XYZ file of C-alpha atoms in Angstrom:
766
model
C 0.000 0.000 0.000
C 1.240 3.461 -0.859
C 2.453 5.953 1.722
C -0.471 7.954 3.026
C -1.415 11.568 2.358
C -1.619 13.649 5.475
C -3.228 16.829 6.590
C -1.652 20.062 7.545
C -1.767 19.916 11.290
C -2.009 16.292 11.771
C -3.870 13.932 9.692
C -4.031 11.512 6.886
C -5.442 10.608 3.543
C -4.560 7.536 1.522
C -3.245 6.024 -1.565
C -6.809 5.793 -2.808
C -6.648 9.083 -4.663
C -3.164 8.304 -5.943
C -4.394 5.069 -7.458
C -7.432 6.706 -9.035
C -5.602 9.780 -10.328
C -2.311 8.187 -11.331
C -3.283 8.340 -14.990
C -3.207 12.136 -14.620
C -0.209 12.614 -12.377
C 2.063 9.594 -12.274
C 5.284 9.815 -14.328
C 5.375 7.395 -17.228
C 8.683 5.821 -16.177
C 9.788 2.258 -15.791
C 11.666 3.046 -12.614
C 9.538 3.518 -9.512
C 9.460 7.030 -8.134
C 11.387 7.268 -4.885
C 9.802 9.077 -1.975
C 11.400 10.925 0.892
C 11.066 9.651 4.427
C 8.664 12.468 5.230
C 6.457 11.591 2.267
C 6.462 7.915 3.210
C 5.325 8.710 6.764
C 3.069 11.726 6.293
C 2.020 11.462 2.648
C 3.297 14.868 1.558
C 6.610 16.581 0.958
C 7.893 19.643 2.710
C 7.698 21.403 -0.656
C 3.901 21.047 -0.386
C 4.039 23.507 2.505
C 6.566 25.855 0.928
C 4.048 28.254 -0.626
C 0.410 29.197 -0.498
C -0.146 27.713 -3.948
C 1.330 24.353 -3.004
C -0.599 24.283 0.311
C -3.902 24.934 -1.452
C -3.008 22.227 -3.950
C -2.301 19.784 -1.120
C -5.538 20.508 0.744
C -7.553 20.112 -2.473
C -5.828 16.923 -3.570
C -8.356 14.444 -5.010
C -9.318 11.856 -2.400
C -11.540 8.802 -2.444
C -15.060 9.726 -1.153
C -15.848 6.259 0.226
C -14.807 6.694 3.862
C -16.461 10.118 4.087
C -19.675 8.698 2.636
C -19.816 5.872 5.170
C -19.162 8.286 8.042
C -21.900 10.603 6.765
C -24.354 7.719 6.774
C -23.407 6.568 10.287
C -23.456 10.093 11.703
C -26.896 10.804 10.235
C -28.251 7.546 11.661
C -26.862 8.259 15.132
C -28.201 11.820 15.097
C -31.661 10.599 14.082
C -31.600 8.312 17.118
C -30.188 11.112 19.270
C -33.125 13.385 18.448
C -35.467 10.936 20.162
C -33.079 10.306 23.047
C -30.704 12.946 24.407
C -32.231 15.866 22.465
C -35.439 15.017 24.321
C -38.169 14.443 21.738
C -39.771 11.793 23.961
C -40.307 14.236 26.853
C -40.495 17.532 24.992
C -43.909 18.372 26.447
C -42.508 18.213 29.989
C -39.726 20.635 29.116
C -41.602 23.189 27.015
C -45.169 22.968 28.292
C -47.009 26.135 27.302
C -47.705 28.530 30.158
C -45.663 26.647 32.767
C -43.789 28.979 35.162
C -40.286 27.727 34.354
C -36.963 29.531 34.599
C -34.801 28.865 31.558
C -31.112 29.320 30.863
C -30.455 30.257 27.213
C -27.025 31.402 26.071
C -28.576 34.680 24.920
C -31.465 36.015 26.974
C -33.459 36.999 23.893
C -33.752 33.328 22.881
C -37.136 31.921 23.836
C -38.731 28.543 23.167
C -41.519 28.476 20.606
C -45.009 27.283 21.567
C -44.998 23.554 22.296
C -46.479 22.394 18.979
C -43.949 24.508 17.090
C -41.116 23.067 19.192
C -42.245 19.652 17.971
C -42.045 21.043 14.446
C -38.460 22.164 15.131
C -37.625 18.621 16.189
C -39.318 17.200 13.075
C -37.096 19.408 10.922
C -34.038 18.292 12.911
C -35.003 14.626 12.572
C -35.670 14.892 8.835
C -32.346 16.698 8.438
C -30.547 13.852 10.205
C -32.324 11.296 7.989
C -31.386 13.307 4.909
C -27.744 13.319 5.997
C -27.848 9.566 6.552
C -29.371 8.883 3.122
C -27.441 11.603 1.297
C -30.777 12.948 0.069
C -30.912 16.671 -0.775
C -27.697 16.706 1.193
C -26.992 20.440 1.596
C -30.590 21.191 2.487
C -30.637 18.304 4.982
C -27.457 19.572 6.633
C -28.912 23.078 6.926
C -32.162 21.682 8.348
C -30.217 19.719 10.936
C -27.683 22.298 12.095
C -30.083 25.273 12.168
C -32.537 23.494 14.461
C -29.816 21.686 16.396
C -27.928 24.863 17.315
C -31.200 26.624 18.158
C -32.087 23.896 20.661
C -28.489 23.824 21.881
C -28.328 27.561 22.585
C -31.799 27.465 24.146
C -30.616 25.566 27.235
C -27.118 25.888 28.695
C -27.981 23.416 31.445
C -27.965 20.611 28.857
C -24.535 21.492 27.494
C -21.838 18.891 27.377
C -18.821 18.228 25.223
C -20.371 15.594 23.006
C -23.494 17.642 22.228
C -21.169 20.446 21.166
C -19.212 17.971 19.025
C -22.367 16.852 17.198
C -23.087 20.441 16.209
C -19.523 20.948 14.994
C -19.571 17.812 12.846
C -22.946 18.770 11.404
C -21.518 22.178 10.481
C -18.459 20.581 8.879
C -20.538 18.162 6.818
C -22.583 21.081 5.491
C -19.467 22.406 3.756
C -18.146 19.021 2.633
C -18.965 16.804 -0.324
C -20.354 14.042 1.858
C -22.937 12.891 -0.705
C -20.453 11.703 -3.340
C -20.618 8.080 -2.204
C -23.554 5.778 -1.331
C -26.177 8.506 -1.465
C -29.584 9.101 -2.998
C -28.183 12.310 -4.494
C -25.699 10.155 -6.385
C -28.565 8.174 -7.883
C -30.431 11.358 -8.804
C -27.339 13.079 -10.217
C -24.880 10.663 -11.859
C -22.428 13.516 -12.371
C -21.591 13.601 -8.649
C -21.816 9.873 -8.017
C -18.521 8.379 -6.857
C -16.516 11.572 -7.504
C -13.380 12.666 -5.694
C -13.582 14.909 -2.644
C -10.836 17.363 -1.688
C -8.382 16.275 0.979
C -9.440 19.073 3.320
C -12.750 17.247 3.894
C -10.812 14.542 5.682
C -8.354 17.016 7.194
C -11.031 18.905 9.095
C -12.793 15.799 10.387
C -9.611 14.048 11.455
C -8.236 17.150 13.110
C -11.499 17.628 14.991
C -11.369 14.107 16.415
C -7.672 14.500 17.175
C -8.485 17.669 19.149
C -11.247 15.903 21.087
C -8.787 13.278 22.289
C -5.647 15.361 22.660
C -7.115 18.438 24.373
C -9.057 16.130 26.687
C -5.708 14.560 27.584
C -4.092 17.949 28.141
C -6.955 18.940 30.454
C -6.434 15.692 32.394
C -2.926 16.822 33.315
C -4.747 18.738 36.054
C -3.351 17.767 39.470
C -6.733 16.496 40.688
C -6.932 14.012 37.816
C -3.313 12.896 38.058
C -3.656 12.312 41.805
C -6.868 10.326 41.324
C -9.482 12.617 42.894
C -11.661 13.438 39.873
C -13.467 10.136 39.237
C -12.489 7.957 42.199
C -16.014 6.536 42.550
C -15.777 4.872 39.114
C -13.400 2.213 40.410
C -16.292 0.632 42.323
C -18.229 -0.068 39.114
C -18.532 -3.712 38.078
C -16.744 -2.990 34.795
C -13.508 -2.678 36.737
C -13.942 -5.959 38.618
C -11.322 -7.759 36.462
C -8.721 -5.176 37.466
C -9.694 -5.546 41.127
C -8.628 -9.189 40.991
C -4.995 -8.068 40.893
C -5.096 -4.519 42.283
C -6.729 -2.893 45.318
C -9.550 -0.529 44.472
C -7.394 2.512 45.295
C -4.827 1.528 42.665
C -7.556 0.675 40.173
C -8.809 4.235 40.572
C -5.353 5.804 40.322
C -3.738 3.641 37.644
C -6.620 2.326 35.525
C -9.343 4.978 35.738
C -7.189 8.085 35.933
C -3.844 6.929 34.556
C -5.379 4.899 31.753
C -7.778 7.684 30.795
C -4.952 10.225 30.686
C -2.670 8.080 28.534
C -5.419 7.068 26.131
C -6.600 10.633 25.524
C -3.072 11.936 25.013
C -2.062 9.190 22.598
C -5.237 8.096 20.782
C -5.018 10.730 18.045
C -1.378 9.881 17.301
C -1.932 6.130 17.420
C -4.833 6.407 14.986
C -2.611 8.409 12.638
C 0.028 5.793 11.830
C -0.515 2.530 9.990
C 1.633 0.527 12.386
C -0.170 1.656 15.545
C -3.714 2.004 14.206
C -4.851 -1.575 14.989
C -3.808 -1.125 18.622
C -5.521 2.264 18.716
C -8.712 0.714 17.350
C -8.696 -1.889 20.115
C -8.085 0.495 23.016
C -10.324 3.262 21.707
C -13.180 0.818 21.058
C -12.775 -0.753 24.501
C -12.707 2.712 26.062
C -15.898 3.899 24.367
C -17.749 0.648 25.024
C -16.916 1.043 28.726
C -18.070 4.663 28.681
C -21.405 3.614 27.197
C -21.977 1.534 30.340
C -20.455 3.945 32.872
C -22.244 7.142 31.847
C -25.559 8.255 30.399
C -24.046 9.929 27.347
C -26.466 8.912 24.637
C -24.912 8.340 21.223
C -21.488 9.774 22.071
C -19.682 6.460 22.463
C -21.116 5.165 19.199
C -20.355 8.420 17.383
C -16.725 8.231 18.468
C -16.592 4.607 17.325
C -17.934 5.770 13.957
C -15.147 8.368 13.671
C -12.305 5.872 14.076
C -12.433 4.536 10.463
C -12.004 8.124 9.230
C -8.307 7.663 10.049
C -8.010 4.656 7.746
C -7.297 4.838 4.029
C -10.305 6.490 2.401
C -10.889 3.528 0.080
C -11.354 1.045 2.943
C -15.130 0.646 2.284
C -14.423 -0.498 -1.288
C -12.039 -3.171 -0.105
C -14.331 -4.159 2.761
C -17.558 -4.476 0.763
C -15.829 -6.182 -2.174
C -15.549 -9.269 0.038
C -19.323 -9.645 0.280
C -21.201 -12.003 -2.065
C -22.015 -10.557 -5.471
C -25.806 -10.753 -4.991
C -25.555 -8.332 -2.022
C -23.621 -5.664 -3.890
C -26.812 -4.242 -5.374
C -27.643 -2.666 -1.994
C -24.077 -2.243 -0.696
C -21.793 0.717 -1.392
C -19.822 0.810 -4.631
C -16.667 -1.263 -4.819
C -15.471 0.215 -8.112
C -11.877 1.449 -7.567
C -12.017 4.491 -9.843
C -13.834 7.623 -8.589
C -14.747 10.269 -11.135
C -12.900 13.595 -11.337
C -14.480 16.483 -9.448
C -14.223 20.258 -9.934
C -13.819 20.515 -6.154
C -10.315 19.038 -6.429
C -7.016 20.180 -7.916
C -5.422 17.695 -10.330
C -1.810 17.561 -11.402
C -0.908 18.095 -15.059
C 2.188 16.412 -16.510
C 4.703 18.703 -18.153
C 8.092 17.794 -19.677
C 11.149 19.735 -18.517
C 13.661 18.922 -21.274
C 14.285 17.711 -24.845
C 12.939 14.418 -26.015
C 16.327 12.695 -25.994
C 16.958 13.709 -22.397
C 16.123 11.389 -19.520
C 14.679 14.133 -17.313
C 11.439 12.830 -15.785
C 8.223 14.761 -16.348
C 7.048 17.101 -13.591
C 3.522 17.181 -12.157
C 2.120 20.663 -11.826
C -1.220 21.636 -10.354
C -3.982 22.868 -12.563
C -5.221 26.416 -12.129
C -6.600 27.134 -8.644
C -10.163 28.334 -8.393
C -11.777 30.488 -5.728
C -13.523 27.478 -4.153
C -10.149 25.748 -3.747
C -8.707 28.743 -1.933
C -11.800 29.136 0.231
C -11.597 25.473 1.229
C -7.976 25.916 2.299
C -8.745 29.148 4.162
C -11.656 27.530 5.993
C -9.501 24.547 6.985
C -6.725 26.679 8.438
C -9.037 29.091 10.272
C -11.243 26.314 11.636
C -8.344 24.240 12.927
C -6.716 27.256 14.595
C -10.038 28.280 16.144
C -10.627 24.807 17.552
C -7.186 24.748 19.147
C -7.735 28.251 20.558
C -11.310 27.985 21.849
C -10.595 25.595 24.785
C -8.171 28.221 26.113
C -10.229 31.334 25.356
C -11.583 31.746 28.882
C -9.521 34.873 29.485
C -11.982 36.577 27.125
C -15.266 35.272 28.566
C -14.271 35.702 32.207
C -17.841 36.091 33.429
C -18.476 32.422 32.693
C -15.488 31.296 34.756
C -16.206 29.820 38.153
C -14.022 27.321 39.969
C -13.606 25.806 36.536
C -13.104 27.865 33.413
C -15.898 28.659 31.021
C -19.252 27.128 30.271
C -18.912 23.381 30.399
C -19.185 21.905 26.936
C -16.592 23.328 24.566
C -13.307 22.908 26.424
C -12.985 19.104 26.210
C -12.367 18.929 29.972
C -14.418 15.757 30.130
C -14.906 14.216 33.586
C -12.064 16.247 35.083
C -14.269 17.726 37.803
C -16.814 16.006 40.025
C -19.009 17.907 42.458
C -21.183 17.145 45.453
C -23.602 19.591 47.080
C -24.121 19.429 50.819
C -26.334 22.429 51.455
C -28.344 24.834 49.282
C -30.435 27.634 50.781
C -32.358 30.303 48.864
C -33.451 33.297 50.945
C -35.740 36.055 49.717
C -36.450 39.411 51.315
C -39.502 41.465 50.481
C -38.193 44.857 49.333
C -41.247 46.635 50.691
C -42.047 44.913 54.004
C -38.624 43.455 54.811
C -40.201 40.022 55.333
C -37.696 37.179 54.995
C -38.567 33.722 53.687
C -37.033 30.693 52.062
C -37.553 28.950 48.732
C -37.277 25.305 47.892
C -33.984 24.900 45.960
C -34.804 24.342 42.321
C -38.276 25.885 42.438
C -39.491 27.010 38.986
C -36.703 25.136 37.216
C -36.049 21.658 35.869
C -32.264 21.755 36.204
C -29.706 21.686 38.986
C -26.689 23.049 37.100
C -27.437 26.657 38.059
C -25.849 25.894 41.438
C -22.340 25.806 39.942
C -22.391 28.602 37.366
C -22.574 32.301 38.139
C -24.169 33.231 34.813
C -26.984 30.736 35.367
C -27.413 31.850 38.978
C -27.882 35.415 37.759
C -30.500 34.246 35.240
C -32.228 32.176 37.911
C -32.340 35.050 40.406
C -33.715 37.404 37.745
C -36.390 34.864 36.841
C -37.357 34.336 40.497
C -37.673 38.088 40.990
C -40.219 38.097 38.156
C -42.251 35.157 39.514
C -42.316 36.038 43.228
C -44.527 39.166 42.858
C -47.321 36.737 41.839
C -47.143 35.534 45.453
C -47.362 39.036 46.977
C -43.586 39.426 47.414
C -42.704 42.919 46.226
C -39.351 43.897 44.719
C -37.625 40.804 46.140
C -33.989 40.488 47.076
C -32.624 36.954 46.609
C -29.608 35.401 48.322
C -28.040 32.003 47.664
C -26.017 29.979 50.145
C -24.585 27.060 48.137
C -22.037 24.618 49.561
C -20.054 22.541 47.091
C -17.183 20.094 47.215
C -15.170 19.742 44.025
C -12.987 16.685 43.558
C -13.348 15.519 47.172
C -12.222 18.792 48.800
C -13.895 20.494 51.751
C -17.512 21.525 51.361
C -17.356 25.314 50.974
C -19.396 28.210 49.682
C -19.130 28.919 45.964
C -20.974 32.278 45.964
C -21.119 35.073 48.521
C -24.343 34.553 50.534
C -24.447 38.262 51.492
C -24.954 39.478 47.908
C -28.400 40.110 46.450
C -27.954 38.321 43.121
C -30.921 40.125 41.535
C -29.081 43.453 41.727
C -25.546 42.068 41.555
C -23.351 43.039 38.615
C -22.473 40.395 36.057
C -20.764 40.703 32.686
C -19.656 37.949 30.293
C -16.294 39.686 29.914
C -15.516 40.608 33.537
C -14.639 38.335 36.481
C -17.588 37.486 38.676
C -17.242 39.738 41.786
C -19.450 37.568 44.039
C -17.708 34.268 43.316
C -15.928 32.920 46.404
C -12.414 31.570 45.762
C -11.754 27.850 45.777
C -9.644 27.065 48.847
C -6.970 25.184 46.929
C -4.468 25.660 49.778
C -6.544 23.179 51.751
C -6.326 20.480 49.060
C -3.616 18.486 50.915
C -6.222 17.738 53.596
C -7.799 15.215 51.201
C -5.213 12.601 52.117
C -6.094 13.146 55.781
C -9.800 12.759 54.951
C -9.170 9.231 53.730
C -7.347 8.333 56.933
C -10.168 9.723 59.084
C -12.891 8.003 57.066
C -10.981 4.727 57.196
C -10.920 4.844 60.988
C -14.733 5.083 61.307
C -17.240 2.250 61.415
C -19.877 1.720 58.712
C -22.617 3.509 60.634
C -20.697 6.717 61.266
C -20.881 9.497 58.682
C -18.599 12.482 58.276
C -18.766 15.824 56.444
C -15.763 18.144 56.036
C -16.494 21.884 56.045
C -14.364 24.947 55.274
C -15.603 28.519 55.703
C -14.383 32.060 55.280
C -13.670 34.639 58.020
C -16.687 36.732 58.924
C -19.218 34.176 57.694
C -21.205 31.572 59.561
C -23.044 28.343 58.854
C -26.549 27.917 60.247
C -27.423 24.250 60.530
C -30.234 22.084 61.844
C -29.453 18.615 63.190
C -32.218 16.130 62.497
C -33.528 14.099 65.393
C -32.433 10.997 63.480
C -28.809 12.048 63.813
C -27.713 11.212 67.329
C -24.219 11.725 68.701
C -23.456 14.619 66.320
C -20.239 16.445 67.109
C -18.113 19.176 65.550
C -14.320 18.714 65.451
C -12.143 21.714 64.555
C -9.250 20.969 62.198
C -7.904 24.462 61.460
C -8.713 28.026 62.480
C -10.987 29.179 65.314
C -14.765 28.912 65.411
C -17.518 30.121 67.704
C -20.480 27.785 68.023
C -23.846 29.201 69.091
C -26.493 26.772 70.339
C -29.582 28.799 69.411
C -32.145 27.364 71.858
C -29.712 27.294 74.768
C -28.354 30.770 73.905
C -24.864 29.564 74.632
C -21.605 30.231 72.777
C -18.544 27.995 72.698
C -15.196 28.946 71.183
C -13.164 26.074 69.775
C -9.581 25.865 68.575
C -7.898 23.192 66.394
C -8.114 19.764 68.027
C -11.164 20.621 70.151
C -14.683 19.285 69.687
C -18.230 19.766 70.945
C -21.415 17.751 70.795
C -24.400 19.590 69.312
C -27.996 18.708 70.245
C -30.262 16.892 67.806
C -33.554 18.471 66.775
C -32.187 21.994 67.200
C -30.430 24.785 65.294
C -26.861 25.892 65.843
C -24.557 28.381 64.143
C -20.842 28.021 63.442
C -18.978 31.355 63.130
C -15.468 31.543 61.705
C -13.617 33.965 64.003
C -10.016 33.349 62.917
C -8.179 35.562 60.441
C -7.960 32.747 57.895
C -10.454 30.111 56.770
C -11.679 27.622 59.334
C -11.907 23.876 58.749
C -14.017 21.523 60.789
C -15.915 18.286 60.421
C -19.264 16.939 61.484
C -19.241 13.365 62.775
C -22.623 11.780 63.322
C -24.537 8.523 63.436
C -27.973 8.076 61.929
C -29.431 6.388 64.985
C -32.767 5.701 63.273
C -31.054 3.946 60.395
C -28.724 2.091 62.770
C -31.712 0.804 64.736
C -33.428 -0.172 61.499
C -30.343 -2.057 60.367
C -30.219 -3.890 63.681
C -33.878 -4.892 63.319
C -33.253 -6.001 59.737
C -30.383 -8.198 60.906
C -32.593 -9.844 63.536
C -35.399 -10.405 61.027
C -32.983 -11.880 58.511
C -31.588 -14.286 61.102
C -35.144 -15.251 62.089
C -36.076 -15.807 58.460
C -33.051 -18.066 57.987
C -33.992 -20.107 61.049
C -37.528 -20.493 59.695
C -36.203 -21.694 56.345
C -33.835 -24.292 57.793
C -36.343 -25.433 60.418
C -34.361 -24.485 63.530
C -36.909 -21.945 64.788
C -39.014 -23.709 67.417
C -40.889 -20.782 68.963
C -44.289 -19.834 67.489
C -44.248 -16.551 65.615
C -46.355 -13.623 66.840
C -48.979 -12.332 64.363
C -46.871 -9.349 63.256
C -44.070 -11.723 62.132
C -46.328 -14.185 60.297
C -45.696 -12.401 56.939
C -42.129 -13.786 57.087
C -43.622 -17.227 56.489
C -45.839 -16.030 53.642
C -42.917 -14.269 51.953
C -41.302 -17.583 51.000
C -44.577 -19.097 49.819
C -45.501 -16.058 47.702
C -42.138 -15.232 46.212
C -42.241 -12.054 44.162
C -45.765 -11.155 45.294
C -46.837 -8.338 47.585
C -47.203 -9.600 51.168
C -49.540 -7.782 53.540
C -47.668 -6.899 56.740
C -49.039 -4.730 59.536
C -45.727 -4.041 61.276
C -43.933 -1.185 59.417
C -40.465 -2.638 60.060
C -41.480 -6.073 58.760
C -43.138 -4.445 55.738
C -40.003 -2.442 54.933
C -37.817 -5.528 55.455
C -39.896 -7.563 52.987
C -39.801 -4.745 50.442
C -36.048 -4.652 50.846
C -35.829 -8.394 50.294
C -37.909 -8.165 47.126
C -35.795 -5.354 45.797
C -32.573 -7.246 46.426
C -33.967 -10.299 44.607
C -35.048 -8.159 41.678
C -31.678 -6.425 41.486
C -29.911 -9.788 41.612
C -32.202 -11.154 38.900
C -31.494 -8.187 36.666
C -27.749 -8.430 37.181
C -27.704 -12.157 36.474
C -29.912 -11.852 33.395
C -28.591 -13.313 30.175
C -27.595 -11.306 27.144
C -30.872 -11.950 25.331
C -32.935 -10.889 28.332
C -30.896 -7.721 28.732
C -31.283 -6.920 25.048
C -35.009 -7.512 25.228
C -35.334 -5.251 28.274
C -33.275 -2.573 26.535
C -35.262 -2.842 23.310
C -38.627 -2.654 25.100
C -37.552 0.411 27.057
C -36.303 2.173 23.927
C -39.410 1.190 21.992
C -41.756 2.877 24.445
C -39.508 5.932 24.661
C -39.339 6.379 20.882
C -43.015 5.469 20.522
C -44.050 8.276 22.859
C -41.876 10.779 21.034
C -43.350 10.006 17.639
C -46.951 9.847 18.859
C -46.660 13.184 20.649
C -45.064 14.615 17.504
C -47.977 13.354 15.409
C -50.422 15.009 17.820
C -48.531 18.302 17.585
C -48.391 18.206 13.773
C -52.141 17.542 13.662
C -52.705 20.497 16.011
C -50.710 22.773 13.711
C -52.480 21.524 10.614
C -56.131 21.490 11.695
C -56.212 23.007 15.170
C -56.727 21.631 18.654
C -59.303 18.873 19.128
C -61.727 18.727 22.085
C -60.007 18.361 25.455
C -61.414 14.851 25.976
C -59.953 13.628 22.688
C -56.601 15.251 23.400
C -56.548 13.624 26.834
C -57.177 10.188 25.314
C -54.471 10.706 22.702
C -51.868 11.750 25.272
C -52.846 8.832 27.517
C -52.329 6.457 24.584
C -48.914 8.008 23.889
C -48.016 7.616 27.570
C -48.737 3.887 27.553
C -45.939 2.080 29.332
C -44.544 -1.423 29.353
C -46.704 -4.370 30.478
C -48.259 -3.711 33.873
C -46.245 -6.311 35.762
C -42.990 -4.782 34.629
C -44.273 -1.294 35.371
C -45.266 -2.319 38.891
C -41.844 -3.824 39.390
C -40.155 -0.626 38.301
C -42.397 1.377 40.624
C -41.387 -0.823 43.549
C -37.761 -0.329 42.647
C -38.274 3.395 42.358
C -39.987 3.632 45.738
C -37.055 2.118 47.565
C -34.180 3.915 45.875
C -32.002 5.719 48.353
C -31.981 3.369 51.353
C -28.486 3.347 52.743
C -28.445 -0.375 53.369
C -29.006 -1.048 49.654
């Protein structure tokens, strides 16, 4: 196989275009043309970069369209599925219900959702665009239909942003400018002149560079100290997918070496390994394994499958011809073309052979590029600008400083995937009536369907503004709104992220200025994380612990539930003053001292030292501990009943333990609440075990049924909306019946089972 053509910046083409264009460019010599080492490795000579003319010629070199056509088809298919899944077609009415008092978080405040039926129309256009891309049918129009609606929905809700959703929009934009319909497309059947024609090399250059950036920049971002030290995703090591590694390594090393170390190395090297012929098979194995694991670890929709679909882009562009040529001849009617010779295309620059000497001389002919057109130059300009912009954008946060918080920028375009994990211990929203001075509290998350506003100053500002518009409906005039949000990032102390003394409604915020009410991340306290692990390791399973850090001049007001007995505060650093509200007593504590705080009462912890204070709550959930003890006794009794060693007659309240074995899987009527909860727990554990031990076919069936009802609802609700737009709303009774039919779930037994599972989620013992 010939040495491969490469892209400026990093990526490859193939010998496919050389084979198909050799009649135009190859010297008519008996001796084979020798190639430099650079050309053998990268597919181009340094002379190709020596001038603007030669660079444009390189980027518009004729290339086989086969690989691009297959990727176009796969991407369109995955995006059509994505519309019904992660884009939210199946639950669109919950998100954009007309008239619902909902706070939204668009990128630009002037963006508003359309009425619900028209939002369904937007999704229909997006879906048809994705189908058109897949089929290569009215290709440019389909791409425009897809990206216009996709980016509208994307910009409409920042809370749904993530890196892969951003990537889908980028690829859709790229395909709009590319000749993706030159191979295996309906357009090719309609227009034979474009069927199986060359595409310019820059089509592959842009795609390959984009995927290279996704991997490489993600690896660069993982050089963050938190990732390298294993604090970002430590919980992943407990997943069953890592059980094989835990056979030879303790879970701590699995987290450090496999989860964090392996993720770092793969992201840094994947783009390079995919580049070279010798390393590409290994890259395919590791990248495929990585994305298959991610599809099980995270709810990331079509991302894993999209990245799998991008891997063949790095192969020689004629790989589909060689692959499908191995299929039986009778199947080739419906399979992509296997003909080795693409047609010439005006989108490409072809070499013309010119002689440099007299006929009797042995000087070989020289290949010179044909005249460059404007479209060739524009393609090269777009490639260079786009690649530079994509390398710059992940580091552009010094421009959009208002979006910076503890992490830089809006999450979703920086490729800092999974680098930061957060946990929220305490969220309090306080309002103050501007006229009466009355103070009250709001349920965190009221009037919104998202939780991401808690970590982003720009969203918090939008949320506060929205609340100030809704609260006057409840006789709260000119409200002031204050947020007290406690967050731990990458297993650090729980600390405030925003200043709780600032009225966010009237607070200043600019996209280009640092957020003045953002509290700094106490990175100087990061070394305490190693101590946290020692402290947690010394506690028993029933004892819980929370680590708190606070700023001078601020205080934490806390209420200890009556379930939490033996709650104490231990000071680790700084000085604090603890006020027991009901007792009206104050206690000053220094590092190493502790105090027990009463359950069922409020207390306040003031930081009185010059620097930040650090302390920890240690407590036992006495109610849960007692419940666990009762569960243990009931389990032992149940075992004695089963093996026949229980000789004492059972009291009436324990009789359901006997019926539980006789009516396995059925609801057992129990009057005692502890026995009832114990039996529900037993059923749940059996159901979880059954699901985990299910065979492949059963798992596939369960998956298919779930997806069927999800997609079914999306399409039925879309049909209702299209009918409403076409002929108007029907009577309310008819509309109610139609929506109820669309909401039909799985068979009742399965639905009841899922409801039982849902009811019991969250019990600590499970």
